GROMACS .gro file of C-alpha atoms in nm:
model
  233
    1UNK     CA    1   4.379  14.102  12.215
    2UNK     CA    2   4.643  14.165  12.440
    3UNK     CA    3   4.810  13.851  12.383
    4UNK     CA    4   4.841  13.906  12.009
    5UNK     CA    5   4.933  14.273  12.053
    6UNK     CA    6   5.276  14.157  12.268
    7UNK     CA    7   5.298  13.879  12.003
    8UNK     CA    8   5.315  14.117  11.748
    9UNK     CA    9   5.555  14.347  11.881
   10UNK     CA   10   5.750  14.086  12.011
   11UNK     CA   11   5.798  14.011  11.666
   12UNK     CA   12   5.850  14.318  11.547
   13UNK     CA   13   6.156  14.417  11.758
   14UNK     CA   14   6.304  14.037  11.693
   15UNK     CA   15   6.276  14.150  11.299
   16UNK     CA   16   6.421  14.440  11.371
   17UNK     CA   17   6.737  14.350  11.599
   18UNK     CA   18   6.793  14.105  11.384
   19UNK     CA   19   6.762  14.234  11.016
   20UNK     CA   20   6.991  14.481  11.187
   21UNK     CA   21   7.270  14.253  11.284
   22UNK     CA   22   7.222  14.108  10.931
   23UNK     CA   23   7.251  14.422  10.770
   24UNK     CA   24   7.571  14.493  10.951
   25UNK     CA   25   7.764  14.183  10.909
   26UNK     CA   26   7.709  14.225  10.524
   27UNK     CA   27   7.848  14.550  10.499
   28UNK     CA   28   8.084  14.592  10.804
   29UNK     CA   29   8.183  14.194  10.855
   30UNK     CA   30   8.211  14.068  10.571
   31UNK     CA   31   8.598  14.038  10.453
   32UNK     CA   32   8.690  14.110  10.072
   33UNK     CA   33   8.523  13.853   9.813
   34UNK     CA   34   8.768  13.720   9.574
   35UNK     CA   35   8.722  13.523   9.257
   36UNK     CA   36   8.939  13.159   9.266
   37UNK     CA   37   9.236  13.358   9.066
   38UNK     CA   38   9.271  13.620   9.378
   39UNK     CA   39   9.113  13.896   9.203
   40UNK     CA   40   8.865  14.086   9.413
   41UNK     CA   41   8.534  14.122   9.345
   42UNK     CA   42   8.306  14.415   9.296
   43UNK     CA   43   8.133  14.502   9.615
   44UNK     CA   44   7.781  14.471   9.462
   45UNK     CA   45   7.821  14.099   9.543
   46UNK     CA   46   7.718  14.183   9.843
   47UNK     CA   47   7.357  14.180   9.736
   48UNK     CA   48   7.406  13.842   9.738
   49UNK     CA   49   7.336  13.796  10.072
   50UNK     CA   50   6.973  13.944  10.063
   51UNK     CA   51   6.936  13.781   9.735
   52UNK     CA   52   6.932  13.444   9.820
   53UNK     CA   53   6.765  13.498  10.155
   54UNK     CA   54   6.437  13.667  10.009
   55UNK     CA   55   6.418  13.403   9.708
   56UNK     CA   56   6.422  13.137   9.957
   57UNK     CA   57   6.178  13.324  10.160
   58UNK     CA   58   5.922  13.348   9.865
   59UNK     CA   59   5.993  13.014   9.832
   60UNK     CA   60   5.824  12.909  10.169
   61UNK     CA   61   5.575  13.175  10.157
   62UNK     CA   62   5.474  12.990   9.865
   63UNK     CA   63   5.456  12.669  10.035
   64UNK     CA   64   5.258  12.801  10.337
   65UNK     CA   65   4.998  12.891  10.035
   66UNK     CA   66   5.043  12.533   9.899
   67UNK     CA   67   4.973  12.364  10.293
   68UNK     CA   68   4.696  12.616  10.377
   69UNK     CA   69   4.506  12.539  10.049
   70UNK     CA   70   4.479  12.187  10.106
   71UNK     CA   71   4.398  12.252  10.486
   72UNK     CA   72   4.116  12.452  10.312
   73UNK     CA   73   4.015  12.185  10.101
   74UNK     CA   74   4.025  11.893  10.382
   75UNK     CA   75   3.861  12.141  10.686
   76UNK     CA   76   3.679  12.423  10.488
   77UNK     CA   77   3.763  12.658  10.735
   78UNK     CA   78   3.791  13.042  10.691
   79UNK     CA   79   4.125  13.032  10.911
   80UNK     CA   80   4.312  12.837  10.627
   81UNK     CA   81   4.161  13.052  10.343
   82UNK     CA   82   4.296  13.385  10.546
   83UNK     CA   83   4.633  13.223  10.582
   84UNK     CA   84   4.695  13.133  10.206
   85UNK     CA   85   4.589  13.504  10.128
   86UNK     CA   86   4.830  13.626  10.375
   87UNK     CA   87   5.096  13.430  10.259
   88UNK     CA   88   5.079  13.500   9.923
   89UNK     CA   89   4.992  13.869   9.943
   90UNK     CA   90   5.364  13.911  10.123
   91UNK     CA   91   5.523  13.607   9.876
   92UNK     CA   92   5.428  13.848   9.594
   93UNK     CA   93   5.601  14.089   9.755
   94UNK     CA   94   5.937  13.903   9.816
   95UNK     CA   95   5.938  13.743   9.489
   96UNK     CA   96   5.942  14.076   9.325
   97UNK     CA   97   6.247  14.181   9.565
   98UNK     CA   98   6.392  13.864   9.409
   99UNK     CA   99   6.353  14.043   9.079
  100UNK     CA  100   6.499  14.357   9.177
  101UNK     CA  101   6.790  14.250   9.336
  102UNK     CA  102   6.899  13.986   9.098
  103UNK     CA  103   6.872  14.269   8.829
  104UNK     CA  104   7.064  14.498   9.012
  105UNK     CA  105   7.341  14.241   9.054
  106UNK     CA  106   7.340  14.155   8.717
  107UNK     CA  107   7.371  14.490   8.633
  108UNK     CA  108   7.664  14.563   8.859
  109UNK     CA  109   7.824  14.209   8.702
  110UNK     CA  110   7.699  14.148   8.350
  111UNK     CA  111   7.617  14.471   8.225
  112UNK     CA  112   7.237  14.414   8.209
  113UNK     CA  113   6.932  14.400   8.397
  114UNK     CA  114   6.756  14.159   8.220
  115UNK     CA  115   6.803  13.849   7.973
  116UNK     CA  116   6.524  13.566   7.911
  117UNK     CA  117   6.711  13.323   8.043
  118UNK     CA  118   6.569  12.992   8.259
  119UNK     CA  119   6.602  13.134   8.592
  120UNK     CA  120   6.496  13.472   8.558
  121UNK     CA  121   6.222  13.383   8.328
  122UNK     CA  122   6.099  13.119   8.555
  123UNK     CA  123   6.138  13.381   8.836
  124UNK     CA  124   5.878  13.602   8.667
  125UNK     CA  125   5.687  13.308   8.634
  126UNK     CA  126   5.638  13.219   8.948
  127UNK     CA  127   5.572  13.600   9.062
  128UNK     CA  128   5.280  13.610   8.748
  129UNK     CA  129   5.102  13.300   8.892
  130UNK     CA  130   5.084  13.430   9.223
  131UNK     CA  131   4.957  13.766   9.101
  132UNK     CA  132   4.731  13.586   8.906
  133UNK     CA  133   4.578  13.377   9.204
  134UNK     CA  134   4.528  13.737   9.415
  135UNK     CA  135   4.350  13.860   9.098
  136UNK     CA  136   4.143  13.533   9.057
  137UNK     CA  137   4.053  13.601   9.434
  138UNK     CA  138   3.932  13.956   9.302
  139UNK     CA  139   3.733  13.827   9.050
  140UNK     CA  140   3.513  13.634   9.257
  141UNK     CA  141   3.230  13.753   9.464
  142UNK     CA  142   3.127  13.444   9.651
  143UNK     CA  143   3.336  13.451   9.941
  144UNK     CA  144   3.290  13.034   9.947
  145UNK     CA  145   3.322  12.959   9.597
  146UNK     CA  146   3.651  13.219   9.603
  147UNK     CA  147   3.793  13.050   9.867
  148UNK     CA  148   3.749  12.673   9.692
  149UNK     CA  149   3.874  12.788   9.308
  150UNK     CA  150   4.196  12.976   9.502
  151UNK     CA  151   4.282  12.668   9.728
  152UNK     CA  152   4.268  12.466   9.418
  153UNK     CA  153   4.493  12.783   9.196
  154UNK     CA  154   4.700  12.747   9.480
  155UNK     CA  155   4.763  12.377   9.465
  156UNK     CA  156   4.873  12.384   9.085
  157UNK     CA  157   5.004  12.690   9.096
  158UNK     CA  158   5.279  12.539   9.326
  159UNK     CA  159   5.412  12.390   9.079
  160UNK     CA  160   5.593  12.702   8.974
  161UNK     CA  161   5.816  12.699   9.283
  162UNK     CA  162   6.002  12.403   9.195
  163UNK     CA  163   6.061  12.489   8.830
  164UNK     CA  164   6.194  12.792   8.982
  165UNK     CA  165   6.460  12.650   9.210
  166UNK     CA  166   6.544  12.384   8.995
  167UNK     CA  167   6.544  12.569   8.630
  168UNK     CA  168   6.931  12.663   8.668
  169UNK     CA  169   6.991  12.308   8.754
  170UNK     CA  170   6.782  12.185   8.466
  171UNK     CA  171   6.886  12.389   8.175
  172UNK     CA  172   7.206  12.592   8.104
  173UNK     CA  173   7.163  12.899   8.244
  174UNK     CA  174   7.334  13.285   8.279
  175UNK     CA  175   7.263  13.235   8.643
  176UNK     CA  176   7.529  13.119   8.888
  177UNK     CA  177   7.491  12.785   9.057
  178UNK     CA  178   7.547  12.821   9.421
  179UNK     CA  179   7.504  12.509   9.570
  180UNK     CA  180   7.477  12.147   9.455
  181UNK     CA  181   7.509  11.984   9.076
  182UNK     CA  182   7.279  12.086   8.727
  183UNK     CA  183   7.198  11.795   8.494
  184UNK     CA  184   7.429  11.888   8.202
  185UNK     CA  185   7.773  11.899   8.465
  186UNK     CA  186   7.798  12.180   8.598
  187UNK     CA  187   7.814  12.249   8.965
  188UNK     CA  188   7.788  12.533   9.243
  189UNK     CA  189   8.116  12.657   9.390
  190UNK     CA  190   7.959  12.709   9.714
  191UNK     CA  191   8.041  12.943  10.021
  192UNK     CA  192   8.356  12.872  10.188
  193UNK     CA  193   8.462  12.996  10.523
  194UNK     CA  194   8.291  13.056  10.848
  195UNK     CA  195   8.259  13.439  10.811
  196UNK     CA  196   8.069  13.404  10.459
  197UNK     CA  197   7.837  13.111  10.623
  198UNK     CA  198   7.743  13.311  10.913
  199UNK     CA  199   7.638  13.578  10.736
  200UNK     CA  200   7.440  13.380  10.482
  201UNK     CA  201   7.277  13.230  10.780
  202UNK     CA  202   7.176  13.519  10.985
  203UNK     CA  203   7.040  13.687  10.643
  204UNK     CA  204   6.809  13.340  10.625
  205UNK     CA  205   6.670  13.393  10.962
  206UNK     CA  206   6.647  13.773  10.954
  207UNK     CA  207   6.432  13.716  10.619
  208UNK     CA  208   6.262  13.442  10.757
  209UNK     CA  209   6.154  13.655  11.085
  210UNK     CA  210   6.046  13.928  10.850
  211UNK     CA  211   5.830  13.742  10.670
  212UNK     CA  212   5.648  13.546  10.974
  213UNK     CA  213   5.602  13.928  11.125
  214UNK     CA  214   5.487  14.041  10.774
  215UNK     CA  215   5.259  13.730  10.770
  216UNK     CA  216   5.135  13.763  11.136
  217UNK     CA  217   5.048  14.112  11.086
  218UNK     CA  218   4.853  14.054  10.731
  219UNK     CA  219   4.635  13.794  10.898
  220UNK     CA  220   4.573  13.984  11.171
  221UNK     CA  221   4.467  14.297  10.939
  222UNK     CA  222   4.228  14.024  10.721
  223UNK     CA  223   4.048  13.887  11.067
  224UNK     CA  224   3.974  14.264  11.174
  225UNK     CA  225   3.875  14.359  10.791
  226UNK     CA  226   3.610  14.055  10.809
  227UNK     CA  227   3.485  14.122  11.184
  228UNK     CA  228   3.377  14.505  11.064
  229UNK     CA  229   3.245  14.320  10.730
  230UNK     CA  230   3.009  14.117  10.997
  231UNK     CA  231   2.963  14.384  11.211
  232UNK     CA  232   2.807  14.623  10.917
  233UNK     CA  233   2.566  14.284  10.810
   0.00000   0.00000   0.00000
């Protein structure tokens, strides 16, 4: 107990500290943005830097779900069950801050929050199939045969995640391409400079630490749930 107790706040002042420092160099370090004809951009690019961060974040907690299903499948333990709940219970979560602040940016830039588009619509997508597999879990009463049917859910529902991330690079799209090539030519101008690059990274890892903490803590709160569940038996 008192292992995991220093664990978790060890954790929890990392995620703090450094969400902090991320949170700073956004709006304090970061220099002007400019567009490639010297113009300077709105400041509610900015949200950029969280925006990216948390999709890629959902991203992986969508992949621990992926790994931990098949662990369940190969080991049939309880442990790798817990873990794919976790994860997707706080993926849900990110993936709808994915929503939110692309909307909000889109807002600030295009004048709306919405538009069915590929990447947004795939966005909602993936959020729908994950909601879907927590409601599936709902719906079943047999804790073993719940377990089994979400493993599998969470196998094919991983297909979602790639769509996702590669929609914009598949199909013409409202949605700026950051970073590599799309099929039909176009191609992601990228983030130049060292200032813009450290910032984008410590966002990643200050995301990233917030979801392991978010994770750690969720499991955590599932073991104790099911000890009291035995205890009452």
């Amino acid at each position: 107990m008192s292992l995991k107790w220093n664990t978790e706040k060890a954790l929890t002042i990392a995620t703090v500290i450094l969400m902090s420092l991320a949170i700073w160099l956004v709006f304090f370090y970061l220099p002007e943005m400019k567009s490639g004809t010297g113009q300077v951009l709105d400041s509610s690019f900015k949200i950029f830097y969280f925006h990216l961060p948390i999709a890629f974040t959902a991203y992986f907690a969508f992949l621990v779900v992926l790994i931990a299903s098949v662990q369940h499948l190969r080991l049939n333990s309880s442990k790798w069950d817990t873990i794919a709940l976790s994860a997707a219970e706080v993926g849900v979560v990110f993936s709808f801050l994915v929503l939110v602040t692309g909307s909000i940016w889109a807002k600030a830039t295009w004048g709306w929050y919405w538009i069915w588009e590929p990447r947004l619509t795939t966005s909602l997508v993936l959020m729908l199939v994950y909601l879907t597999y927590l409601m599936l879990r709902q719906a079943i009463e047999d804790p073993e045969k719940r377990a089994r049917l979400a493993a599998v859910f969470g196998i094919v529902g991983f297909v979602s995640v790639p769509l996702s991330f590669l929609s914009i690079r598949l199909w013409r799209s409202a949605h700026p391409l950051m970073f590599g090539s799309s099929a039909y030519g176009g191609s992601g101008g990228g983030l130049e400079g060292t200032t813009l690059q450290i910032t984008l990274l410590v966002n990643m890892a200050a995301f990233f630490l917030l979801f392991v903490t978010m994770l750690v803590y969720r499991i955590r709160n599932e073991e104790l749930r099911e000890e009291l569940l035995a205890h009452d038996e």
